[in-house]
Coordinates of C-alpha atoms in Angstrom, one line a residue:
L1 CA 0.0 0.0 0.0
E2 CA 1.1 3.6 -0.6
T3 CA 1.7 5.5 2.5
S4 CA 0.5 9.1 2.7
A5 CA 2.6 12.0 4.0
D6 CA 1.2 11.5 7.5
G7 CA 2.2 7.9 7.5
S8 CA -1.3 6.5 7.1
S9 CA -2.3 3.8 4.6
Q10 CA -5.6 2.5 3.5
I11 CA -6.6 -0.4 5.7
R12 CA -7.2 -3.7 3.9
V13 CA -8.5 -6.9 5.5
R14 CA -8.6 -10.5 4.5
G15 CA -9.6 -13.8 6.1
R16 CA -11.7 -16.9 5.9
S17 CA -14.8 -15.3 7.6
L18 CA -14.7 -12.2 5.4
M19 CA -17.1 -11.8 2.5
R20 CA -15.6 -12.4 -0.9
S21 CA -16.5 -9.0 -2.4
Y22 CA -19.2 -6.3 -2.6
A23 CA -21.8 -7.1 -5.4
D24 CA -20.6 -4.2 -7.5
E25 CA -16.9 -4.7 -6.9
P26 CA -15.9 -8.2 -8.1
W27 CA -12.3 -9.4 -7.6
T28 CA -10.0 -8.7 -10.5
E29 CA -7.4 -11.1 -11.9
G30 CA -4.2 -11.0 -9.8
S31 CA -6.1 -9.5 -6.8
D32 CA -4.7 -10.2 -3.4
H33 CA -8.3 -10.9 -2.2
S34 CA -8.2 -8.3 0.4
L35 CA -11.2 -6.0 1.2
R36 CA -10.4 -2.4 1.0
T37 CA -12.0 -0.4 3.8
S38 CA -12.5 3.4 3.7
D39 CA -10.3 3.7 6.8
L40 CA -6.8 5.1 6.9
G41 CA -4.5 3.7 9.5
E42 CA -0.9 3.1 10.6
V43 CA 0.9 0.2 12.3
R44 CA 2.8 0.9 15.5
D45 CA 4.3 -1.8 17.6
G46 CA 2.4 -4.5 15.6
L47 CA -1.0 -2.8 16.2
W48 CA -3.3 -1.0 13.7
Y49 CA -4.4 2.5 14.7
V50 CA -7.3 4.1 12.7
R51 CA -6.3 7.6 11.7
G52 CA -9.1 8.8 9.4
R53 CA -11.2 8.0 6.4
L54 CA -10.9 8.2 2.6
D55 CA -14.5 9.4 2.3
R56 CA -16.3 12.0 4.4
A57 CA -18.0 9.6 6.7
I58 CA -17.5 10.3 10.4
N59 CA -16.7 7.3 12.6
R60 CA -18.4 8.0 15.9
G61 CA -18.0 5.1 18.3
G62 CA -18.1 2.6 15.4
V63 CA -21.2 4.1 13.8
L64 CA -20.6 5.7 10.4
I65 CA -22.3 9.1 10.0
A66 CA -22.5 10.7 6.6
A67 CA -21.6 14.4 6.5
E68 CA -23.8 15.4 3.6
P69 CA -27.3 14.8 5.3
I70 CA -26.1 16.9 8.3
E71 CA -25.0 19.7 5.9
E72 CA -28.4 19.5 4.1
T73 CA -30.2 19.9 7.5
I74 CA -28.1 22.9 8.5
L75 CA -28.8 24.5 5.2
R76 CA -32.6 24.3 5.9
H77 CA -32.1 27.0 8.6
P78 CA -33.2 30.3 7.0
A79 CA -30.1 32.2 8.3
V80 CA -27.5 29.8 6.9
E81 CA -25.9 30.5 3.6
S82 CA -23.4 27.6 3.4
A83 CA -22.3 24.8 5.6
R84 CA -19.6 22.1 5.8
V85 CA -19.4 19.2 8.2
E86 CA -16.2 17.4 9.1
A87 CA -14.9 14.9 11.6
Q88 CA -13.1 16.2 14.7
P89 CA -11.1 13.8 16.8
D90 CA -12.9 13.0 20.1
P91 CA -11.1 11.2 23.0
F92 CA -14.2 9.0 23.8
W93 CA -16.1 8.5 20.5
G94 CA -13.1 8.6 18.1
E95 CA -14.6 11.3 15.9
T96 CA -17.5 13.7 16.3
P97 CA -19.2 16.0 13.7
V98 CA -18.4 19.7 13.7
A99 CA -19.9 22.3 11.3
T100 CA -18.5 25.4 9.7
L101 CA -21.1 27.7 8.3
S102 CA -21.7 31.2 7.0
V103 CA -24.7 33.4 7.5
R104 CA -26.9 35.0 4.8
D105 CA -26.6 38.7 4.4
G106 CA -29.1 40.6 6.5
H107 CA -29.6 37.7 8.9
V108 CA -28.6 37.5 12.6
P109 CA -26.3 34.6 13.2
P110 CA -28.1 31.9 15.1
S111 CA -26.8 30.7 18.4
S112 CA -25.2 27.3 18.7
E113 CA -28.1 26.2 20.9
E114 CA -30.6 27.3 18.3
L115 CA -28.7 25.4 15.6
R116 CA -28.5 22.3 17.9
Q117 CA -32.2 22.4 18.5
F118 CA -32.9 23.0 14.8
C119 CA -30.7 20.0 13.8
A120 CA -32.2 17.8 16.5
R121 CA -35.6 18.0 14.7
W122 CA -34.3 15.9 11.8
L123 CA -31.1 14.2 12.9
T124 CA -30.2 11.6 15.5
P125 CA -28.4 12.8 18.6
E126 CA -25.1 11.3 17.2
E127 CA -25.5 13.3 14.0
V128 CA -26.0 16.7 15.7
P129 CA -22.7 18.6 15.4
A130 CA -20.8 19.0 18.7
R131 CA -19.6 22.5 17.6
F132 CA -20.7 25.2 15.1
D133 CA -18.0 27.6 13.7
L134 CA -19.1 30.8 12.0
R135 CA -17.3 32.2 9.0
G136 CA -17.6 35.8 7.7
G137 CA -19.0 35.7 4.2
A138 CA -19.9 32.7 2.1
L139 CA -17.5 29.7 2.2
A140 CA -15.5 29.4 -1.0
M141 CA -17.0 27.0 -3.5
S142 CA -15.3 24.9 -6.2
V143 CA -16.5 24.6 -9.8
K144 CA -18.6 21.6 -8.7
D145 CA -20.4 23.5 -6.0
R146 CA -18.4 21.9 -3.2
I147 CA -17.1 23.9 -0.3
M148 CA -13.3 24.1 -0.5
L149 CA -11.7 22.3 2.4
A150 CA -8.7 24.6 2.5
Q151 CA -10.9 27.5 3.6
V152 CA -12.6 25.4 6.3
D153 CA -9.3 24.1 7.6
D154 CA -7.5 27.4 7.8
G155 CA -8.9 28.3 11.3
G156 CA -10.2 31.7 10.1
G157 CA -13.7 31.4 11.7
S158 CA -15.1 32.1 15.1
E159 CA -16.6 29.4 17.3
L160 CA -20.2 29.8 18.2
C161 CA -19.9 27.3 21.1

């Protein structure tokens, strides 16, 4: 496996009790018959440590949470212009969702408690973001209408809670 700059590699598993493949991903000739997970990890002292994911799923206590439905819920709030949800390391759960958002012009920024209650109407308790970070102005978008991660990760926002 290729190792990324942070030393993480995609975790692959294989064994007798493992399924042979997903229905839409049959084995290819010459395959090592391992199942590729979406987890990134590293080996230290002979043990695997999960360090992240290839996709945007958030692994909260072994439960995978999709970021997109959380973003869609936050965008239902009338004051929210744009939103991005990412995983944040959590000492107990492994990861927890956090949201970065911008407010529409002319709207008062909602409090984090207001946003929590708003999200709780449609999301499970595990899906409600643990923190909401407010950005000034709309979040930068790519040509495919995706919020650019570099702007979310640069630490330029203010924490609502």
